[in-house]
PDB file of C-alpha atoms in Angstrom:
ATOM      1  CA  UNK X   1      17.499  83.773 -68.072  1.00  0.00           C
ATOM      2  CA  UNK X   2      14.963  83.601 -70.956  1.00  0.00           C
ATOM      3  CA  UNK X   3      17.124  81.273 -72.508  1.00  0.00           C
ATOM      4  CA  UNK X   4      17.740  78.857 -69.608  1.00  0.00           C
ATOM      5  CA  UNK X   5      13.667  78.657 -68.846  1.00  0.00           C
ATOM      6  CA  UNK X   6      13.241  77.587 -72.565  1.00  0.00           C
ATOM      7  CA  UNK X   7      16.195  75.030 -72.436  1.00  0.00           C
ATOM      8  CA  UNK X   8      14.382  73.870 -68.850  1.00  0.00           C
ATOM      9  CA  UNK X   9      11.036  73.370 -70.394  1.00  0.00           C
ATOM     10  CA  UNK X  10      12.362  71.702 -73.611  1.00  0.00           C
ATOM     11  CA  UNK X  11      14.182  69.095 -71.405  1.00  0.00           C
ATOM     12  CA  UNK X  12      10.970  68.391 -69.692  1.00  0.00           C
ATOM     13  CA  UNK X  13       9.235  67.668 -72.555  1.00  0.00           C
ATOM     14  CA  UNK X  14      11.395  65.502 -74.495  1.00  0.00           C
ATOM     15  CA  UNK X  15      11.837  63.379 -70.381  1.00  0.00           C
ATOM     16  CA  UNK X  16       8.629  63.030 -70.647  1.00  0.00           C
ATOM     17  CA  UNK X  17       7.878  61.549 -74.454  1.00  0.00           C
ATOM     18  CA  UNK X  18       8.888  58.235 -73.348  1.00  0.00           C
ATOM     19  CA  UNK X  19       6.618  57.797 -70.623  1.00  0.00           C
ATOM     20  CA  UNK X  20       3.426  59.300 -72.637  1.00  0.00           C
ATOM     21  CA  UNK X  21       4.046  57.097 -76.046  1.00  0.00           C
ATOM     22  CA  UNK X  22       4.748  54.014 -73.334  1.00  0.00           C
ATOM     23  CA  UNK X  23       1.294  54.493 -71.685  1.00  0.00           C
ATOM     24  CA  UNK X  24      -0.672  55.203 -75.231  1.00  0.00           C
ATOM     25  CA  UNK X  25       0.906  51.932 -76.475  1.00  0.00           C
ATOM     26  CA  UNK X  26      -0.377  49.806 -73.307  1.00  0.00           C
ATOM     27  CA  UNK X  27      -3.768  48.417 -73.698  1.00  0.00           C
ATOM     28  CA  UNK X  28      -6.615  49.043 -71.221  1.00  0.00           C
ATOM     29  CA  UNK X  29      -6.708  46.167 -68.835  1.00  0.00           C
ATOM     30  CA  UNK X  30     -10.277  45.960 -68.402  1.00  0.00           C
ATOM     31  CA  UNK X  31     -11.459  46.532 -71.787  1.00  0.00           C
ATOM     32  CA  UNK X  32     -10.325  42.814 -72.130  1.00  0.00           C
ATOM     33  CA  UNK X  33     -13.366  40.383 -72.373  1.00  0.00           C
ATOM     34  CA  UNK X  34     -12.733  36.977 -71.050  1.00  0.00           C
ATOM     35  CA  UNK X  35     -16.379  36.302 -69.966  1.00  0.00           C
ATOM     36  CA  UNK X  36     -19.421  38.141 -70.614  1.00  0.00           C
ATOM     37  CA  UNK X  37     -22.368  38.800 -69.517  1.00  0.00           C
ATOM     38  CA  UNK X  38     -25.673  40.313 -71.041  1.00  0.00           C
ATOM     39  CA  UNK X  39     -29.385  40.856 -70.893  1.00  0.00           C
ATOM     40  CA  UNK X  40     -31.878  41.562 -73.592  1.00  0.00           C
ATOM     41  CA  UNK X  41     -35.136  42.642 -73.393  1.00  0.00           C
ATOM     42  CA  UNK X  42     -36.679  43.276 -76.952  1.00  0.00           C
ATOM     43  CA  UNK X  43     -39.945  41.964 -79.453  1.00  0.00           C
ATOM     44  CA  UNK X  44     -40.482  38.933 -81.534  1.00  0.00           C
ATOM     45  CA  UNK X  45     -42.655  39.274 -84.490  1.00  0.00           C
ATOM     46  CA  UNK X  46     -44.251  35.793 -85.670  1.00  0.00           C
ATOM     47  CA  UNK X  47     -43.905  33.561 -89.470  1.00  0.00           C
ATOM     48  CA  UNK X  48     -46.813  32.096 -91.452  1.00  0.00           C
ATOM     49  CA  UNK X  49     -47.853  28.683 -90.376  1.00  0.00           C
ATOM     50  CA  UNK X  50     -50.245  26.561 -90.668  1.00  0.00           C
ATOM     51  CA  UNK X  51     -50.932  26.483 -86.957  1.00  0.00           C
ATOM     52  CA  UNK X  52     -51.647  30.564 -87.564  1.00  0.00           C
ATOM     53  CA  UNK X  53     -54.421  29.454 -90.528  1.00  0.00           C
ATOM     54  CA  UNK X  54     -55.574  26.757 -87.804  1.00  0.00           C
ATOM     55  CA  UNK X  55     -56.543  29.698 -85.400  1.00  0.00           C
ATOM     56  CA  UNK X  56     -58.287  31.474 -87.709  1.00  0.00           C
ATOM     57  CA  UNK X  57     -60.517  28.375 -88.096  1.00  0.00           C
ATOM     58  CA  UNK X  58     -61.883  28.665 -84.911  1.00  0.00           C
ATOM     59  CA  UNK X  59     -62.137  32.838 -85.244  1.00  0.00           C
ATOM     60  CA  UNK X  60     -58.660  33.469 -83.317  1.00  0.00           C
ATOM     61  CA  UNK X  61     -56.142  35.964 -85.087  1.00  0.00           C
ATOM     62  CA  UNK X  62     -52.597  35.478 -85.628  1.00  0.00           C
ATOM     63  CA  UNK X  63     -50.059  35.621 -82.818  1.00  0.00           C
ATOM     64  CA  UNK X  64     -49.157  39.625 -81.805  1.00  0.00           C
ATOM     65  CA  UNK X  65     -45.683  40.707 -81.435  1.00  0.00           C
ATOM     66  CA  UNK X  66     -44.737  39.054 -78.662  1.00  0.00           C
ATOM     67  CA  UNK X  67     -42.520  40.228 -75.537  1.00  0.00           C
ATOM     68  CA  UNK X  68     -38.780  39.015 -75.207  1.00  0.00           C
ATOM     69  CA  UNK X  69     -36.689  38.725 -72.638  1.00  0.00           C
ATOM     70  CA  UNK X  70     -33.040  36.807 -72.653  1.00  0.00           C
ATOM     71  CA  UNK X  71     -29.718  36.092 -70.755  1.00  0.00           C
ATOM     72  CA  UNK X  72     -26.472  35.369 -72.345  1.00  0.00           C
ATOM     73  CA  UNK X  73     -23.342  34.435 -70.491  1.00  0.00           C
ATOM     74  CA  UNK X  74     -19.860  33.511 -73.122  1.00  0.00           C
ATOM     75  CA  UNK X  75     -16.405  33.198 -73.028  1.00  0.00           C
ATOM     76  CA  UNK X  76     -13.934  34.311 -75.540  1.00  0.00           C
ATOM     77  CA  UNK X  77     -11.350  32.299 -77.011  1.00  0.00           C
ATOM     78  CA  UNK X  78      -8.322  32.454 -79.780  1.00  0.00           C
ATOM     79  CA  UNK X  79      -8.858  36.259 -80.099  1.00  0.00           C
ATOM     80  CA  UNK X  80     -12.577  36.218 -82.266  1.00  0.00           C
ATOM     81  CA  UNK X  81     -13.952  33.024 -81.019  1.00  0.00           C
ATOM     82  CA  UNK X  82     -17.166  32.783 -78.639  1.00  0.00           C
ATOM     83  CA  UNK X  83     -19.346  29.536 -77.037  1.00  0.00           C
ATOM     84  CA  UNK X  84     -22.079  29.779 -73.830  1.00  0.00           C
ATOM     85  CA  UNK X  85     -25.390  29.455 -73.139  1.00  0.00           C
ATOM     86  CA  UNK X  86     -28.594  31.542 -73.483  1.00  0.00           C
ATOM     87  CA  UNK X  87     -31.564  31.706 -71.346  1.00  0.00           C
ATOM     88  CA  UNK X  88     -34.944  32.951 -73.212  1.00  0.00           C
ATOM     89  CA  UNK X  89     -38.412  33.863 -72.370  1.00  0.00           C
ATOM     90  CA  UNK X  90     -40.939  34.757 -74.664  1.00  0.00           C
ATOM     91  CA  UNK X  91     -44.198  35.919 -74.450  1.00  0.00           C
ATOM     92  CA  UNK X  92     -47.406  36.550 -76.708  1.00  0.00           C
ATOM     93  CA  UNK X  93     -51.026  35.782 -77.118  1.00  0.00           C
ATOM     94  CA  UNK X  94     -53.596  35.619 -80.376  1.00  0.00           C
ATOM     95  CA  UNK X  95     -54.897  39.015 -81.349  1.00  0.00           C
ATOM     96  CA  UNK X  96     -58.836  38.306 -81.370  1.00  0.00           C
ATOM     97  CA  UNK X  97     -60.097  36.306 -78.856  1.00  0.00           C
ATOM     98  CA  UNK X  98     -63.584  34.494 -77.988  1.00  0.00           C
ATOM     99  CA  UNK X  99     -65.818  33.827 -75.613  1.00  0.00           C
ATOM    100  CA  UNK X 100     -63.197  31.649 -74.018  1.00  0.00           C
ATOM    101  CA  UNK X 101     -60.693  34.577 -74.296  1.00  0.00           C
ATOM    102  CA  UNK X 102     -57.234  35.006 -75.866  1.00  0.00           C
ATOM    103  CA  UNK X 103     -54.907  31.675 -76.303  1.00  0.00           C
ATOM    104  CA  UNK X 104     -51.596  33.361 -74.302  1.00  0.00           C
ATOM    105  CA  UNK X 105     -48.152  31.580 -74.888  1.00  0.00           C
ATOM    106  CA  UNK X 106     -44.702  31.439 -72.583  1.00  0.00           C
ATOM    107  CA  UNK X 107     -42.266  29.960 -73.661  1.00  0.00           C
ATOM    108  CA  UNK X 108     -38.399  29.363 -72.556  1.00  0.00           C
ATOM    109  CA  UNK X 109     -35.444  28.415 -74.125  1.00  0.00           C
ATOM    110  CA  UNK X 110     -32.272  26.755 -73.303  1.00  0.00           C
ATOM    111  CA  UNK X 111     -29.825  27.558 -76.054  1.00  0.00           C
ATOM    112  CA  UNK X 112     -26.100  27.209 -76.613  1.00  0.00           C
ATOM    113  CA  UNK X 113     -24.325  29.683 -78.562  1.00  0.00           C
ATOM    114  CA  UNK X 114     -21.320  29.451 -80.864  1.00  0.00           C
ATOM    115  CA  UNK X 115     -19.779  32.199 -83.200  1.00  0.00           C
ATOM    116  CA  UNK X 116     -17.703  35.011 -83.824  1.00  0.00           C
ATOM    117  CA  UNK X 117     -17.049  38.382 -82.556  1.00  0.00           C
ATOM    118  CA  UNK X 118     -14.633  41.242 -83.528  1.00  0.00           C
ATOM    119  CA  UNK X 119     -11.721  41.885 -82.076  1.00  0.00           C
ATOM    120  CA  UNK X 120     -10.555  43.595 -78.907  1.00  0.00           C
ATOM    121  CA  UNK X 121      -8.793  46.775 -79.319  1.00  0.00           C
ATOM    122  CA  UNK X 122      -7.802  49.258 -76.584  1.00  0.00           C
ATOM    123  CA  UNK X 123      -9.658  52.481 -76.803  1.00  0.00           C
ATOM    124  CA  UNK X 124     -12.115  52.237 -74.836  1.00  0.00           C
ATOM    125  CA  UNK X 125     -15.242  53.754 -76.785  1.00  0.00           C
ATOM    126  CA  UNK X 126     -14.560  50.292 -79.161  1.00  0.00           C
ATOM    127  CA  UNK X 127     -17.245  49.166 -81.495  1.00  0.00           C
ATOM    128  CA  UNK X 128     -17.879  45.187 -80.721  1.00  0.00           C
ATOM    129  CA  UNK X 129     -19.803  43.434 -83.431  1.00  0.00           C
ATOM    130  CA  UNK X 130     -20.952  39.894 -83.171  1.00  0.00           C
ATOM    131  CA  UNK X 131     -22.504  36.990 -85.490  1.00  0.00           C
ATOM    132  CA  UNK X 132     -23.827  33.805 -83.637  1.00  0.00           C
ATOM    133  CA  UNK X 133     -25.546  30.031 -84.135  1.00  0.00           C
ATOM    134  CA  UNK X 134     -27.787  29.581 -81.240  1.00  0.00           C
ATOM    135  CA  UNK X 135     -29.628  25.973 -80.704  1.00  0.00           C
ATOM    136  CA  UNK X 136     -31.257  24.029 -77.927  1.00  0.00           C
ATOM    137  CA  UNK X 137     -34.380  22.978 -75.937  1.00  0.00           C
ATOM    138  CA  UNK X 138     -37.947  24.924 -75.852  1.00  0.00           C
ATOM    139  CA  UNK X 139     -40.634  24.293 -73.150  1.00  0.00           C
ATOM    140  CA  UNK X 140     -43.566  26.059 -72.649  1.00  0.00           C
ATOM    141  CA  UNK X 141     -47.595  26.269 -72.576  1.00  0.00           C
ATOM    142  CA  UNK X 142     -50.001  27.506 -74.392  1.00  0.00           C
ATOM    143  CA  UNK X 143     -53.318  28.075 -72.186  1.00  0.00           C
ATOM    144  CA  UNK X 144     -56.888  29.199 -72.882  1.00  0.00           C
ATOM    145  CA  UNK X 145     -59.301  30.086 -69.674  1.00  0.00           C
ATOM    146  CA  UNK X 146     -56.286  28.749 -67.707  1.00  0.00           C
ATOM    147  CA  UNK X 147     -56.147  25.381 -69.108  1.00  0.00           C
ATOM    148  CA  UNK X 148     -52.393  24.921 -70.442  1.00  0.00           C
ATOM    149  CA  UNK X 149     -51.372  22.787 -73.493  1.00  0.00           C
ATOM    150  CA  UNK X 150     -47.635  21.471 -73.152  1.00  0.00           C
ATOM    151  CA  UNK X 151     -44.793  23.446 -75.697  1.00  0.00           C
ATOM    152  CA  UNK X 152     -42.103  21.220 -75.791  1.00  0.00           C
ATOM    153  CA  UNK X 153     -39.943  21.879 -79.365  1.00  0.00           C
ATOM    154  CA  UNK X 154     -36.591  23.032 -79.897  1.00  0.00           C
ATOM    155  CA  UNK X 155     -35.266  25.812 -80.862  1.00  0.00           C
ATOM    156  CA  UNK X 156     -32.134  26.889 -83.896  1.00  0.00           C
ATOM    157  CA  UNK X 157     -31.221  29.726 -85.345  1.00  0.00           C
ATOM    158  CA  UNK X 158     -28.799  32.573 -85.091  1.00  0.00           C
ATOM    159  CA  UNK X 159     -28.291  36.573 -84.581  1.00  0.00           C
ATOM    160  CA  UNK X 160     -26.388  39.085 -85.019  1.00  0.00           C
ATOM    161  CA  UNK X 161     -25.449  41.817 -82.639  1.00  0.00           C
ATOM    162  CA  UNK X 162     -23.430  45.773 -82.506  1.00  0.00           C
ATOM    163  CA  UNK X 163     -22.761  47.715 -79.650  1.00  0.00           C
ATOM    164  CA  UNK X 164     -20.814  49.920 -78.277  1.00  0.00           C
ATOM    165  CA  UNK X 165     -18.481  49.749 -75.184  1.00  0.00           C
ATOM    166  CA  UNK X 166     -20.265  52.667 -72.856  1.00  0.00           C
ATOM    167  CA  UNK X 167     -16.797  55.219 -71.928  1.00  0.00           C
ATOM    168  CA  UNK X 168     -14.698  54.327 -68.869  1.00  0.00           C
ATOM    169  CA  UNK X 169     -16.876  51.366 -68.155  1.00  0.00           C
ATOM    170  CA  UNK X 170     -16.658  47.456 -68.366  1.00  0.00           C
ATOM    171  CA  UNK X 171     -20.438  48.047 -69.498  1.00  0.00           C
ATOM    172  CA  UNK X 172     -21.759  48.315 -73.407  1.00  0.00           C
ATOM    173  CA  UNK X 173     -24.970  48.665 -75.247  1.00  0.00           C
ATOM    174  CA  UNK X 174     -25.873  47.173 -78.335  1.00  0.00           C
ATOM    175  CA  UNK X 175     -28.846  46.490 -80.849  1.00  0.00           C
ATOM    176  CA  UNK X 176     -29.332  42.385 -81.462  1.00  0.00           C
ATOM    177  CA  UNK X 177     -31.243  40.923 -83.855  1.00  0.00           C
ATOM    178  CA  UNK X 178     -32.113  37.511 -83.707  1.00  0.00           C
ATOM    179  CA  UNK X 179     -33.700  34.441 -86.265  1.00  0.00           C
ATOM    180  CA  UNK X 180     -35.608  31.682 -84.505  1.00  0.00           C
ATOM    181  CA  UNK X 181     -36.920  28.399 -85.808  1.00  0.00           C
ATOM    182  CA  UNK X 182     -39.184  26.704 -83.418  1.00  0.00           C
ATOM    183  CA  UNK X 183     -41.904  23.967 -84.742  1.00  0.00           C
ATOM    184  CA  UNK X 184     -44.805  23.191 -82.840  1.00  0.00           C
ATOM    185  CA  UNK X 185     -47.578  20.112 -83.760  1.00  0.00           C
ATOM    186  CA  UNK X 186     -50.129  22.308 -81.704  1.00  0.00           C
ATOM    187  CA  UNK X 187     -53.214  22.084 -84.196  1.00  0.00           C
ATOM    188  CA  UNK X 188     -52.344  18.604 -84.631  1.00  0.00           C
ATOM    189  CA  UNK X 189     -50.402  19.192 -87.918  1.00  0.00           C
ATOM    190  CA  UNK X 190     -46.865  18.105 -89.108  1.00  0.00           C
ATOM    191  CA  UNK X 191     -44.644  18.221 -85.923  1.00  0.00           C
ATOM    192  CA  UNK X 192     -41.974  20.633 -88.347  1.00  0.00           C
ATOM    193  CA  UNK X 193     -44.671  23.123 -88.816  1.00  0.00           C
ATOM    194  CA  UNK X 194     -42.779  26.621 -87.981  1.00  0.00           C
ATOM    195  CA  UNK X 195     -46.233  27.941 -85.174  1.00  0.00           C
ATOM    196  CA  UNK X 196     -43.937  29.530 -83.342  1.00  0.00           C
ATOM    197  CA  UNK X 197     -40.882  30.465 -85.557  1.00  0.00           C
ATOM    198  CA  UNK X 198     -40.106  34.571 -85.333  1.00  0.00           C
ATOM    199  CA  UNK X 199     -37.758  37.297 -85.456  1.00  0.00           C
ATOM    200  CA  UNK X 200     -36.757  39.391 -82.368  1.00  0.00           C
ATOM    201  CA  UNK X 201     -35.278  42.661 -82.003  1.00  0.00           C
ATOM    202  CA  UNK X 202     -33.982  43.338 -78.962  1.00  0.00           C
ATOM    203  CA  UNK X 203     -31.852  46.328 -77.035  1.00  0.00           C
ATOM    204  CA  UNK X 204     -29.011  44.228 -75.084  1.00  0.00           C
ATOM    205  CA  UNK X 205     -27.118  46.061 -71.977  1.00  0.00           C
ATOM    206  CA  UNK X 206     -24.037  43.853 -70.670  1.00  0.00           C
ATOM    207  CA  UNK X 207     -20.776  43.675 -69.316  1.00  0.00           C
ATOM    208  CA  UNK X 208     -17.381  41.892 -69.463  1.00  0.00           C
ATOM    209  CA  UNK X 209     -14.826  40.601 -67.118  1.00  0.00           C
TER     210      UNK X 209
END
């Protein structure tokens, strides 16, 4: 009877094999990314310029780490391949101020984005790394005792993001780093002046479908 229990349970196991190495070889479904969407919220530290010497003229400091905020929505294509559109808002002001106050600055973005991402693999606790050109429009103001002066640049550059898919979820978190050029004539200097050029870290939270 021992015997027969150990040839039962044997049987069982090799029945089953198939069926086990048949669902480890099938990918995850949703782990696929077709489109994407993410949010960012971070801080953008500021270049040298000359408009930043021009403040100082009139006893303003430098712009202060600003706040950032951004939107990304992309599709995937030929495996590695990724294109959309980004949607940016940035905030910051000068550090010293005058009688008049601070000078405070918003600015958005409209950006497409073009690059490459890793691939897509199964498991679902995958790393995702991504490396991206980003370029568009910039409008904004920049306004002191509530009178605004018109932004209006554009905006190129790139950044590079890694994250990791969160388990059992279509959702991931990631770290994103990104390089922005964005001239500004606003003390009346050369028009390629880079006033409002800066790099922003940000902490991104999205999902895919």
């Amino acid at each position: 009877m021992r015997y027969l229990g150990a040839f039962l349970i044997s049987c069982a196991l090799l029945a089953s094999a198939p069926s086990v190495a048949c669902a480890q070889s099938t990918p995850i479904e949703w782990t696929r990314e077709r489109v994407r969407i993410s949010g960012e919220l971070g801080f953008a530290t500021f270049f040298p310029s000359q408009y930043a010497q021009s403040l100082r003229l009139f006893f303003y400091g430098p712009l202060a780490v600003g706040t950032a905020f951004a939107a990304r929505a992309t599709l995937r294509s030929h495996g590695i391949l990724v294109y959309g559109a980004r949607l940016g808002w940035l905030h910051t002001g000068t550090t010293n101020s005058t009688t008049l106050g601070a000078i405070h600055y918003n600015i958005v973005d409209i950006s497409a984005v073009f690059g490459i991402t890793t691939r897509q693999r199964a498991r679902v606790d995958s790393l995702r790394a991504e490396l991206v050109a980003e370029a568009g429009g910039v409008l904004g103001d920049a306004s002191l005792n509530e009178a605004p002066q018109l932004v209006a640049s554009f905006r190129v550059g790139g950044s590079a993001m890694l994250g990791w898919f969160l388990y059992l979820s279509r959702m991931y978190v990631g770290a994103r780093v990104a390089l922005s050029y964005i001239p500004w004539n606003g003390a009346g200097g050369a028009f390629w002046d880079p006033a409002l050029a800066n790099i922003t870290s940000s902490i991104e939270l999205g999902g895919v479908l």
